[in-house]
Amino acid sequence: MKQNSEQSFITCPTCSGSGANDKNFSCAECGGIGEGLFYRGNFLYWGLRISRGNIFLRQVKHFLDLLIDLIAFLIFIGGLGSLVFWLWQNLSAGILNKILFFWQEKSIFILFFWLGLAALMFLIYRADKMRDDEARIKEFKLIELKTYPDNWEQLRRYKKRLDISLTFRDKTLSIIEDAYSLALKLKNPEVTSLHLFSAMLKSVKISVLFARLNVSGRDLVDRLNSQLSALPATLKKEADLKIANEVKEILMQGFVEAYELKEDNTTVLNLLLPCVVSNRIVAEILLDLKIDENKIKNTIAWFRINEQQVANYRLYRKLAIFKPKTIMDRAYTAVATPLLNNFGYDLTLAAKWGRLQLCVARAKEITAVFDALKSGANGVLLTGQDGVGKKTIIEGIAREMVTEENVPDFMRDKRLIELDVARLVSGATAADAEARLLTIIDEINRAGNIILFIDNLENIIGITAGAEGSLELSEVLATQLEKGLLRCLATASDQNYSQHVEKSAIGRTMTRLKIAEPDKDQAIQILESKIGYLEARNNIFFSYNAIEAAVELSAKFIHEKSLPEKAIEILEKTAVKAAGEHKGERHICDKNDIALIINQLTEIPVQDLGEQEGEKLLNLEEEIHKYMVDQEEAVDMVANSLRRARTEMREGKRPIASFLFLGPTGVGKTELAKTISRVYFNKKDLLVRLDMSEYQEEDSIKKMIGDSDGTKGYLTEAVRQKPFSLILLDEFEKANPKIFNLFLQVMDDGRLTDGQGQTIDFTNSIVIATSNAGSNYIEDEIIKNTPIEQIKNSLINEQLSRIMRPELINRFDGIIVFKPLSEKDTVAIARLMLADVAGMLKAKGMELEISDAGLAEIARLGYDPKFGARPLRRLIQDKIEDEIAKKILGNELARRDTVVINDSAEIEVKKAREL
């Protein structure tokens, strides 16, 4: 046996970790230990021998314990009843002196009462002993080892050995025994992690955990049974059944986790993740059910948060006994602070009575505040985006101050008071407000047990008495901090810090601590701490997938707020909606419920693809051609990009798609963009159209993105309000080169910073730029039958490179050349345009008929190879729509009449039969 390091598993070579020889006696080499590991100077091993006999004996012992407790309880109840009966007898007889000295009586009833009292003391003793037995991990002492035993003989004599089975609760031991019994029943030669996982599913905690993960228990059990039935059934006798080394390693890993989390004993939650990680089959089954290790880890954290909330409440009730219920400290040396009490809110008292939220997943930030104060700073300023949880961290500090377990010595027995600045300045002149603040600071100095907290520190900046040389409120506070006369915590948003605080006296005095948005796992755990209240209030349940979706989708699609606040708001809206739609039912909210709320807020389709939508996307080309004639290459490229976007098969930091449409005027470039908006977004109003000829000047960039004076930009404001939209940039080549640089950033990073410094997200937008550059060249080459790809390459290399930078050209997902329209195309376009006219007539109760010859005549009259379909649009407007309007106004056309376009493309009216 070589020298081993911490947490490396050591397996006996003689018995291969089983701890027994061929005759099932303890292995001579390892003394029955079999396998173990060193952890913090202790050697951990599994010492409990499991067999049907041992299982039966433990069950009998458990039954006898329950029976003894029941008998003791009944004796206590009987004794209490005897005392009541004796008191009633003596009260009825009027013998009061016996009642006053009842313990001196020798009545059988009194003797039975004393026996009942003894039974009660016995029950209390057993309960205390049970609590002590359950806290076995606390007996584990740490030592530092410089050398490790070199062989199994030395290890057997090694005193710091720990049998981890002693730290397992009865319920957890029952699961291990069930795994053993299952392997024995199936005649498997080893108890594997597959047996252990299957046994775990009988645990209520594990069942609820997988229910939270939205996993069908029956489906999971069926899949496991299928795998268990495939194991070899070669066991001849129970004595040959071994516990696999992987199971022992799972049990030891569970103990290590329980110890590091400072838990009293090893539970089934400690074993679950090691079991999943160690068994590839279990991991694959769960992956098929869309459950990965990270989801399990966060759901276990959810259970622990709930347990912590219950434990914390009990702990606060216990420790709060020693916290003064008034402004005084425990030594009763504090001075009264009447003005501060009037304008402040005592966060430590609020924490004492459980009125503050639990601060989850922010231990690192709380420690950073303590470290800053310990390093000599008298003021710490927390800055970050709105909604990241700055004030929750302060409330977490208040809770720590109540328990006084993890706070620095100088913060023990202190009050954390929040100063209400709004009330401080309300109804007072600047001079009065300054006088109030000075009095409050004086009270804090004299009291000596107060730490001040100011939320939104910028609110005290700029308030001054007005006299020459007078200080503003923030300067008054800064002066006191510099003198070390008080300690202060404060918060400010990043924007307010840079605009108001950074260059002020108070900003220079206080130590800044940046609070970032929590990462995904932190945000999930923060949400998990809020779920209990939402579920109880709305009579619903949240699955883990719903919480995960709230974090992921709000992070992806909502950019005006920060995590965790925006995800919490999504959960609240989902809970209210579910409660309203499922009154009286315990609805389970899943990720689709979250997606519906996100869709309502952003109009972005984030739900799972339905069968109908999937079929529509598969036939997108056909759908587009209902409104678009020819241009097959353009339609195919656009359809493929949209399918990739909807199935999330695209780079997430760029727009959904970006295209540059090239071609002569009137060939359908703008019409295809409108069709995409109609077909993909299902709405015509999700089209942001910019005529780039209006952005030719250098300062026109302000018109597009806004200015620092608060002026909103047309593009950035439109996309901020409707991030799921199509941006159409008509005549893109006419824009100023600085505008090109903006769109280089949009197509590269999927975002743009507006004039006020806000980041606008373009990752849910489609960007289409149209250009007439090289139109004459396209027409000439089409006549020569030059391939489209060759025309496109020539345009990029010779025409576009003179107008745009090569890096901008290369950022487009596709550059599409539109062909000039043929006469045949014009007929099809005329049919589409007249279909719109028919729709307008139908809305008025009229019909439209058109002959093939009349349609062909309209197409012939409207065809112009130079201007494409635009002359046709004007022709139909002048020759058809105007004439129909005149006949309606002249009462020649009424409801149920039919407008007929004859072979000469003239308007006739077919009157309806009178009713």
mmCIF file of N, CA and C in Angstrom, residues 87-133:
data_model
loop_
_atom_site.group_PDB
_atom_site.id
_atom_site.type_symbol
_atom_site.label_atom_id
_atom_site.label_comp_id
_atom_site.label_asym_id
_atom_site.label_seq_id
_atom_site.Cartn_x
_atom_site.Cartn_y
_atom_site.Cartn_z
ATOM 1 N N LEU A 87 -57.698 14.942 41.721
ATOM 2 C CA LEU A 87 -58.052 16.338 42.003
ATOM 3 C C LEU A 87 -59.561 16.531 41.971
ATOM 4 N N TRP A 88 -60.213 15.886 41.007
ATOM 5 C CA TRP A 88 -61.675 16.032 40.893
ATOM 6 C C TRP A 88 -62.374 15.438 42.127
ATOM 7 N N GLN A 89 -61.874 14.259 42.573
ATOM 8 C CA GLN A 89 -62.463 13.627 43.763
ATOM 9 C C GLN A 89 -62.369 14.536 44.981
ATOM 10 N N ASN A 90 -61.197 15.121 45.229
ATOM 11 C CA ASN A 90 -60.982 15.956 46.411
ATOM 12 C C ASN A 90 -61.703 17.282 46.305
ATOM 13 N N LEU A 91 -61.798 17.839 45.078
ATOM 14 C CA LEU A 91 -62.554 19.087 44.912
ATOM 15 C C LEU A 91 -64.030 18.851 45.185
ATOM 16 N N SER A 92 -64.536 17.700 44.753
ATOM 17 C CA SER A 92 -65.950 17.375 44.998
ATOM 18 C C SER A 92 -66.219 17.215 46.488
ATOM 19 N N ALA A 93 -65.215 16.661 47.204
ATOM 20 C CA ALA A 93 -65.369 16.462 48.662
ATOM 21 C C ALA A 93 -65.022 17.722 49.449
ATOM 22 N N GLY A 94 -64.494 18.743 48.791
ATOM 23 C CA GLY A 94 -64.130 19.993 49.448
ATOM 24 C C GLY A 94 -62.882 19.911 50.280
ATOM 25 N N ILE A 95 -62.023 18.923 50.023
ATOM 26 C CA ILE A 95 -60.790 18.761 50.806
ATOM 27 C C ILE A 95 -59.664 19.524 50.101
ATOM 28 N N LEU A 96 -59.539 20.819 50.413
ATOM 29 C CA LEU A 96 -58.586 21.670 49.702
ATOM 30 C C LEU A 96 -57.160 21.492 50.206
ATOM 31 N N ASN A 97 -56.995 21.145 51.530
ATOM 32 C CA ASN A 97 -55.629 21.048 52.059
ATOM 33 C C ASN A 97 -54.851 19.910 51.403
ATOM 34 N N LYS A 98 -55.560 18.816 51.027
ATOM 35 C CA LYS A 98 -54.902 17.730 50.320
ATOM 36 C C LYS A 98 -54.412 18.174 48.946
ATOM 37 N N ILE A 99 -55.241 19.002 48.291
ATOM 38 C CA ILE A 99 -54.884 19.471 46.934
ATOM 39 C C ILE A 99 -53.633 20.327 46.983
ATOM 40 N N LEU A 100 -53.534 21.208 47.983
ATOM 41 C CA LEU A 100 -52.380 22.109 48.066
ATOM 42 C C LEU A 100 -51.090 21.353 48.308
ATOM 43 N N PHE A 101 -51.167 20.193 48.983
ATOM 44 C CA PHE A 101 -49.966 19.408 49.293
ATOM 45 C C PHE A 101 -50.104 17.989 48.711
ATOM 46 N N PHE A 102 -50.518 17.923 47.434
ATOM 47 C CA PHE A 102 -50.845 16.629 46.836
ATOM 48 C C PHE A 102 -49.636 15.691 46.760
ATOM 49 N N TRP A 103 -48.428 16.262 46.677
ATOM 50 C CA TRP A 103 -47.243 15.390 46.537
ATOM 51 C C TRP A 103 -46.936 14.584 47.809
ATOM 52 N N GLN A 104 -47.573 15.012 48.932
ATOM 53 C CA GLN A 104 -47.350 14.290 50.189
ATOM 54 C C GLN A 104 -48.303 13.113 50.371
ATOM 55 N N GLU A 105 -49.313 13.024 49.476
ATOM 56 C CA GLU A 105 -50.317 11.979 49.599
ATOM 57 C C GLU A 105 -49.756 10.621 49.154
ATOM 58 N N LYS A 106 -50.268 9.568 49.751
ATOM 59 C CA LYS A 106 -49.836 8.215 49.416
ATOM 60 C C LYS A 106 -50.899 7.449 48.638
ATOM 61 N N SER A 107 -51.783 8.190 47.989
ATOM 62 C CA SER A 107 -52.843 7.579 47.185
ATOM 63 C C SER A 107 -52.249 6.847 45.992
ATOM 64 N N ILE A 108 -52.942 5.770 45.564
ATOM 65 C CA ILE A 108 -52.507 5.010 44.389
ATOM 66 C C ILE A 108 -52.516 5.876 43.135
ATOM 67 N N PHE A 109 -53.452 6.867 43.110
ATOM 68 C CA PHE A 109 -53.534 7.763 41.953
ATOM 69 C C PHE A 109 -52.301 8.672 41.876
ATOM 70 N N ILE A 110 -51.860 9.157 43.048
ATOM 71 C CA ILE A 110 -50.684 10.017 43.074
ATOM 72 C C ILE A 110 -49.441 9.220 42.724
ATOM 73 N N LEU A 111 -49.355 7.996 43.211
ATOM 74 C CA LEU A 111 -48.207 7.147 42.865
ATOM 75 C C LEU A 111 -48.149 6.890 41.354
ATOM 76 N N PHE A 112 -49.351 6.672 40.793
ATOM 77 C CA PHE A 112 -49.400 6.437 39.343
ATOM 78 C C PHE A 112 -49.019 7.711 38.578
ATOM 79 N N PHE A 113 -49.371 8.872 39.160
ATOM 80 C CA PHE A 113 -48.968 10.139 38.538
ATOM 81 C C PHE A 113 -47.446 10.259 38.515
ATOM 82 N N TRP A 114 -46.782 9.913 39.654
ATOM 83 C CA TRP A 114 -45.314 9.985 39.690
ATOM 84 C C TRP A 114 -44.691 9.013 38.686
ATOM 85 N N LEU A 115 -45.334 7.879 38.518
ATOM 86 C CA LEU A 115 -44.856 6.932 37.509
ATOM 87 C C LEU A 115 -44.982 7.525 36.103
ATOM 88 N N GLY A 116 -46.099 8.209 35.855
ATOM 89 C CA GLY A 116 -46.297 8.867 34.554
ATOM 90 C C GLY A 116 -45.268 9.966 34.326
ATOM 91 N N LEU A 117 -44.934 10.705 35.401
ATOM 92 C CA LEU A 117 -43.929 11.762 35.289
ATOM 93 C C LEU A 117 -42.565 11.165 34.973
ATOM 94 N N ALA A 118 -42.268 10.032 35.582
ATOM 95 C CA ALA A 118 -41.004 9.338 35.284
ATOM 96 C C ALA A 118 -40.983 8.881 33.819
ATOM 97 N N ALA A 119 -42.136 8.423 33.316
ATOM 98 C CA ALA A 119 -42.228 8.007 31.915
ATOM 99 C C ALA A 119 -41.970 9.195 30.988
ATOM 100 N N LEU A 120 -42.491 10.379 31.386
ATOM 101 C CA LEU A 120 -42.251 11.582 30.581
ATOM 102 C C LEU A 120 -40.768 11.931 30.539
ATOM 103 N N MET A 121 -40.099 11.859 31.679
ATOM 104 C CA MET A 121 -38.666 12.142 31.730
ATOM 105 C C MET A 121 -37.886 11.128 30.891
ATOM 106 N N PHE A 122 -38.357 9.886 30.887
ATOM 107 C CA PHE A 122 -37.726 8.849 30.072
ATOM 108 C C PHE A 122 -37.867 9.179 28.576
ATOM 109 N N LEU A 123 -39.050 9.657 28.181
ATOM 110 C CA LEU A 123 -39.275 10.032 26.772
ATOM 111 C C LEU A 123 -38.396 11.211 26.371
ATOM 112 N N ILE A 124 -38.260 12.181 27.281
ATOM 113 C CA ILE A 124 -37.405 13.344 26.998
ATOM 114 C C ILE A 124 -35.954 12.904 26.833
ATOM 115 N N TYR A 125 -35.531 11.998 27.719
ATOM 116 C CA TYR A 125 -34.162 11.466 27.638
ATOM 117 C C TYR A 125 -33.933 10.767 26.295
ATOM 118 N N ARG A 126 -34.889 9.925 25.889
ATOM 119 C CA ARG A 126 -34.747 9.190 24.630
ATOM 120 C C ARG A 126 -34.737 10.151 23.435
ATOM 121 N N ALA A 127 -35.542 11.209 23.496
ATOM 122 C CA ALA A 127 -35.569 12.186 22.398
ATOM 123 C C ALA A 127 -34.230 12.907 22.293
ATOM 124 N N ASP A 128 -33.656 13.292 23.460
ATOM 125 C CA ASP A 128 -32.345 13.952 23.455
ATOM 126 C C ASP A 128 -31.271 13.013 22.925
ATOM 127 N N LYS A 129 -31.343 11.755 23.331
ATOM 128 C CA LYS A 129 -30.359 10.779 22.868
ATOM 129 C C LYS A 129 -30.485 10.572 21.360
ATOM 130 N N MET A 130 -31.723 10.563 20.872
ATOM 131 C CA MET A 130 -31.931 10.385 19.439
ATOM 132 C C MET A 130 -31.340 11.556 18.661
ATOM 133 N N ARG A 131 -31.523 12.774 19.190
ATOM 134 C CA ARG A 131 -30.938 13.957 18.533
ATOM 135 C C ARG A 131 -29.420 13.874 18.538
ATOM 136 N N ASP A 132 -28.872 13.416 19.656
ATOM 137 C CA ASP A 132 -27.409 13.259 19.730
ATOM 138 C C ASP A 132 -26.925 12.206 18.734
ATOM 139 N N ASP A 133 -27.678 11.097 18.621
ATOM 140 C CA ASP A 133 -27.294 10.039 17.682
ATOM 141 C C ASP A 133 -27.351 10.530 16.241
#
